[in-house]
């Protein structure tokens, strides 16, 4: 008859963990630049365009990280805050879903709205295009190739698509478009 040998497994496991492979503790070692390609965790100040007496006007807003194009659109379609609403109005609808956006190399922006959204008014289109045009100075939202061909935020064009409709608006009518 064969006898099984009993090993004290808990004791053996504890002994192995205590030795920790003989690697001594050390301080943090600096080794070059931080990893790239990560989203910056710093808050970003952007300008959302709402209407002030019917004209598009910039309202600075701090947004947390990650600061991306979709986050900006969500904030814009959410409308003015209670404090901003003292002077600001909006003609943009409150969305039941999220807007899907893409940016082409020539600076043309396409925004696809949820199915239940009716065609946007001219002031609403201006709010949208002015906000998008203003983003070029805030963080890199355009592909790098867009800047090679002399891209200017004043020449941003936006195409907005809804269920069975499409509208296009340029940033030429935005406040200070010539100074971007």
mmCIF file of C-alpha atoms in Angstrom:
data_model
loop_
_atom_site.group_PDB
_atom_site.id
_atom_site.type_symbol
_atom_site.label_atom_id
_atom_site.label_comp_id
_atom_site.label_asym_id
_atom_site.label_seq_id
_atom_site.Cartn_x
_atom_site.Cartn_y
_atom_site.Cartn_z
ATOM 1 C CA UNK A 1 0.000 0.000 0.000
ATOM 2 C CA UNK A 2 1.266 3.410 -1.001
ATOM 3 C CA UNK A 3 1.392 6.122 1.559
ATOM 4 C CA UNK A 4 0.565 9.704 0.606
ATOM 5 C CA UNK A 5 2.883 12.272 1.909
ATOM 6 C CA UNK A 6 1.252 15.233 3.639
ATOM 7 C CA UNK A 7 2.883 18.597 2.928
ATOM 8 C CA UNK A 8 2.185 21.648 5.027
ATOM 9 C CA UNK A 9 0.898 23.750 2.059
ATOM 10 C CA UNK A 10 -0.122 26.871 3.983
ATOM 11 C CA UNK A 11 3.291 27.083 5.618
ATOM 12 C CA UNK A 12 5.085 26.501 2.329
ATOM 13 C CA UNK A 13 3.035 29.193 0.559
ATOM 14 C CA UNK A 14 3.783 31.696 3.323
ATOM 15 C CA UNK A 15 7.503 30.933 3.174
ATOM 16 C CA UNK A 16 7.562 31.490 -0.598
ATOM 17 C CA UNK A 17 5.719 34.798 -0.329
ATOM 18 C CA UNK A 18 8.101 36.077 2.305
ATOM 19 C CA UNK A 19 11.129 35.475 0.119
ATOM 20 C CA UNK A 20 9.550 37.438 -2.795
ATOM 21 C CA UNK A 21 12.114 36.119 -5.220
ATOM 22 C CA UNK A 22 14.899 38.114 -3.585
ATOM 23 C CA UNK A 23 13.963 41.438 -5.231
ATOM 24 C CA UNK A 24 14.790 44.297 -2.870
ATOM 25 C CA UNK A 25 12.372 47.253 -2.627
ATOM 26 C CA UNK A 26 13.288 50.416 -4.527
ATOM 27 C CA UNK A 27 12.109 53.989 -5.057
ATOM 28 C CA UNK A 28 10.367 55.193 -8.232
ATOM 29 C CA UNK A 29 12.779 55.110 -11.149
ATOM 30 C CA UNK A 30 12.486 57.949 -13.697
ATOM 31 C CA UNK A 31 12.761 56.507 -17.177
ATOM 32 C CA UNK A 32 11.994 58.977 -19.951
ATOM 33 C CA UNK A 33 8.845 60.778 -21.022
ATOM 34 C CA UNK A 34 5.396 59.725 -19.826
ATOM 35 C CA UNK A 35 3.328 57.470 -22.043
ATOM 36 C CA UNK A 36 1.836 59.230 -25.030
ATOM 37 C CA UNK A 37 -1.576 58.725 -26.544
ATOM 38 C CA UNK A 38 -3.316 59.056 -23.207
ATOM 39 C CA UNK A 39 -6.197 61.459 -22.734
ATOM 40 C CA UNK A 40 -5.225 64.530 -20.762
ATOM 41 C CA UNK A 41 -6.873 64.562 -17.360
ATOM 42 C CA UNK A 42 -6.801 68.354 -16.958
ATOM 43 C CA UNK A 43 -10.099 70.270 -17.246
ATOM 44 C CA UNK A 44 -10.464 72.317 -20.424
ATOM 45 C CA UNK A 45 -12.218 75.669 -20.915
ATOM 46 C CA UNK A 46 -14.306 75.749 -24.072
ATOM 47 C CA UNK A 47 -16.794 78.220 -25.516
ATOM 48 C CA UNK A 48 -20.337 77.036 -26.083
ATOM 49 C CA UNK A 49 -22.397 79.311 -28.287
ATOM 50 C CA UNK A 50 -25.859 80.169 -27.090
ATOM 51 C CA UNK A 51 -28.098 83.002 -28.229
ATOM 52 C CA UNK A 52 -27.974 86.428 -26.620
ATOM 53 C CA UNK A 53 -30.789 88.604 -28.027
ATOM 54 C CA UNK A 54 -30.970 86.191 -30.978
ATOM 55 C CA UNK A 55 -27.270 86.381 -31.879
ATOM 56 C CA UNK A 56 -24.676 83.669 -31.190
ATOM 57 C CA UNK A 57 -22.473 84.537 -28.211
ATOM 58 C CA UNK A 58 -19.666 82.609 -26.542
ATOM 59 C CA UNK A 59 -20.242 81.277 -23.034
ATOM 60 C CA UNK A 60 -17.062 79.836 -21.484
ATOM 61 C CA UNK A 61 -17.546 76.465 -19.839
ATOM 62 C CA UNK A 62 -15.053 74.252 -18.034
ATOM 63 C CA UNK A 63 -15.391 70.586 -18.874
ATOM 64 C CA UNK A 64 -13.579 67.728 -17.228
ATOM 65 C CA UNK A 65 -11.492 65.096 -18.885
ATOM 66 C CA UNK A 66 -11.710 63.532 -21.292
ATOM 67 C CA UNK A 67 -12.341 66.646 -23.347
ATOM 68 C CA UNK A 68 -13.489 65.360 -26.695
ATOM 69 C CA UNK A 69 -15.745 66.469 -29.505
ATOM 70 C CA UNK A 70 -18.722 64.337 -28.420
ATOM 71 C CA UNK A 71 -18.561 65.732 -24.852
ATOM 72 C CA UNK A 72 -18.666 69.272 -26.237
ATOM 73 C CA UNK A 73 -21.701 68.464 -28.394
ATOM 74 C CA UNK A 74 -23.470 66.873 -25.418
ATOM 75 C CA UNK A 75 -22.879 70.025 -23.337
ATOM 76 C CA UNK A 76 -24.084 72.276 -26.162
ATOM 77 C CA UNK A 77 -27.297 70.311 -26.717
ATOM 78 C CA UNK A 78 -27.914 70.224 -22.941
ATOM 79 C CA UNK A 79 -28.421 73.992 -23.176
ATOM 80 C CA UNK A 80 -27.366 76.861 -20.937
ATOM 81 C CA UNK A 81 -26.862 76.387 -17.208
ATOM 82 C CA UNK A 82 -29.186 78.218 -14.803
ATOM 83 C CA UNK A 83 -26.636 81.017 -14.449
ATOM 84 C CA UNK A 84 -26.079 81.273 -18.229
ATOM 85 C CA UNK A 85 -29.856 81.291 -18.805
ATOM 86 C CA UNK A 86 -30.016 84.794 -17.322
ATOM 87 C CA UNK A 87 -28.799 86.080 -20.707
ATOM 88 C CA UNK A 88 -28.595 82.982 -22.906
ATOM 89 C CA UNK A 89 -31.226 81.044 -24.804
ATOM 90 C CA UNK A 90 -30.931 78.169 -27.232
ATOM 91 C CA UNK A 91 -32.784 76.946 -30.278
ATOM 92 C CA UNK A 92 -31.018 73.586 -30.186
ATOM 93 C CA UNK A 93 -33.299 70.733 -29.112
ATOM 94 C CA UNK A 94 -32.659 68.678 -26.003
ATOM 95 C CA UNK A 95 -31.581 65.321 -27.491
ATOM 96 C CA UNK A 96 -33.109 62.017 -26.433
ATOM 97 C CA UNK A 97 -29.893 60.269 -27.548
ATOM 98 C CA UNK A 98 -26.413 61.382 -28.496
ATOM 99 C CA UNK A 99 -25.197 63.128 -31.609
ATOM 100 C CA UNK A 100 -22.694 61.209 -33.717
ATOM 101 C CA UNK A 101 -19.951 63.421 -35.134
ATOM 102 C CA UNK A 102 -17.078 63.003 -37.543
ATOM 103 C CA UNK A 103 -14.468 65.408 -38.866
ATOM 104 C CA UNK A 104 -13.047 65.309 -42.378
ATOM 105 C CA UNK A 105 -9.528 66.326 -43.386
ATOM 106 C CA UNK A 106 -10.774 69.522 -45.016
ATOM 107 C CA UNK A 107 -12.356 70.780 -41.796
ATOM 108 C CA UNK A 108 -15.879 69.724 -42.713
ATOM 109 C CA UNK A 109 -17.770 68.391 -39.742
ATOM 110 C CA UNK A 110 -20.695 65.995 -40.001
ATOM 111 C CA UNK A 111 -23.154 65.656 -37.144
ATOM 112 C CA UNK A 112 -25.865 63.021 -37.212
ATOM 113 C CA UNK A 113 -28.736 63.661 -34.819
ATOM 114 C CA UNK A 114 -31.128 61.101 -33.321
ATOM 115 C CA UNK A 115 -34.194 60.179 -35.391
ATOM 116 C CA UNK A 116 -36.725 62.267 -33.435
ATOM 117 C CA UNK A 117 -35.019 65.624 -34.149
ATOM 118 C CA UNK A 118 -36.714 67.995 -36.597
ATOM 119 C CA UNK A 119 -34.664 70.237 -38.928
ATOM 120 C CA UNK A 120 -32.654 72.859 -37.028
ATOM 121 C CA UNK A 121 -33.387 76.564 -37.363
ATOM 122 C CA UNK A 122 -30.791 78.981 -38.720
ATOM 123 C CA UNK A 123 -29.932 80.301 -35.211
ATOM 124 C CA UNK A 124 -29.521 76.693 -33.975
ATOM 125 C CA UNK A 125 -27.186 75.929 -36.895
ATOM 126 C CA UNK A 126 -25.144 79.029 -36.004
ATOM 127 C CA UNK A 127 -24.856 77.881 -32.377
ATOM 128 C CA UNK A 128 -23.543 74.548 -33.565
ATOM 129 C CA UNK A 129 -21.077 75.804 -36.186
ATOM 130 C CA UNK A 130 -19.723 78.624 -33.990
ATOM 131 C CA UNK A 131 -19.061 76.183 -31.139
ATOM 132 C CA UNK A 132 -17.296 73.789 -33.509
ATOM 133 C CA UNK A 133 -15.230 76.572 -35.115
ATOM 134 C CA UNK A 134 -14.175 77.883 -31.715
ATOM 135 C CA UNK A 135 -12.873 74.443 -30.679
ATOM 136 C CA UNK A 136 -9.933 74.628 -33.078
ATOM 137 C CA UNK A 137 -8.086 76.865 -30.632
ATOM 138 C CA UNK A 138 -8.957 74.815 -27.549
ATOM 139 C CA UNK A 139 -7.748 71.301 -28.254
ATOM 140 C CA UNK A 140 -6.776 69.262 -31.297
ATOM 141 C CA UNK A 141 -10.067 67.989 -32.652
ATOM 142 C CA UNK A 142 -9.138 68.091 -36.321
ATOM 143 C CA UNK A 143 -6.958 65.559 -38.107
ATOM 144 C CA UNK A 144 -3.363 66.783 -38.499
ATOM 145 C CA UNK A 145 -3.748 66.834 -42.300
ATOM 146 C CA UNK A 146 -6.435 69.537 -42.061
ATOM 147 C CA UNK A 147 -3.865 72.156 -41.053
ATOM 148 C CA UNK A 148 -1.543 71.449 -44.005
ATOM 149 C CA UNK A 149 -3.949 72.883 -46.556
ATOM 150 C CA UNK A 150 -4.273 76.253 -44.829
ATOM 151 C CA UNK A 151 -7.251 75.309 -42.657
ATOM 152 C CA UNK A 152 -8.833 78.180 -40.793
ATOM 153 C CA UNK A 153 -11.562 77.916 -38.175
ATOM 154 C CA UNK A 154 -13.382 80.715 -40.002
ATOM 155 C CA UNK A 155 -13.825 78.277 -42.888
ATOM 156 C CA UNK A 156 -15.370 75.444 -40.886
ATOM 157 C CA UNK A 157 -18.429 73.959 -42.541
ATOM 158 C CA UNK A 158 -20.858 71.759 -40.680
ATOM 159 C CA UNK A 159 -23.322 69.272 -42.157
ATOM 160 C CA UNK A 160 -26.137 68.259 -39.839
ATOM 161 C CA UNK A 161 -28.147 65.158 -40.666
ATOM 162 C CA UNK A 162 -31.504 64.209 -39.228
ATOM 163 C CA UNK A 163 -34.127 61.651 -40.158
ATOM 164 C CA UNK A 164 -34.778 62.557 -43.821
ATOM 165 C CA UNK A 165 -33.151 65.990 -43.751
ATOM 166 C CA UNK A 166 -29.722 67.647 -44.023
ATOM 167 C CA UNK A 167 -28.544 71.222 -43.442
ATOM 168 C CA UNK A 168 -25.167 72.889 -44.057
ATOM 169 C CA UNK A 169 -23.759 75.979 -42.377
ATOM 170 C CA UNK A 170 -20.366 77.714 -42.550
ATOM 171 C CA UNK A 171 -18.714 79.619 -39.711
ATOM 172 C CA UNK A 172 -18.449 82.823 -41.763
ATOM 173 C CA UNK A 173 -21.352 84.382 -39.814
ATOM 174 C CA UNK A 174 -19.876 83.592 -36.391
ATOM 175 C CA UNK A 175 -18.733 86.437 -34.137
ATOM 176 C CA UNK A 176 -15.028 87.163 -34.623
ATOM 177 C CA UNK A 177 -14.757 84.499 -37.349
ATOM 178 C CA UNK A 178 -12.151 86.599 -39.131
ATOM 179 C CA UNK A 179 -9.904 86.630 -36.023
ATOM 180 C CA UNK A 180 -9.639 82.864 -35.551
#
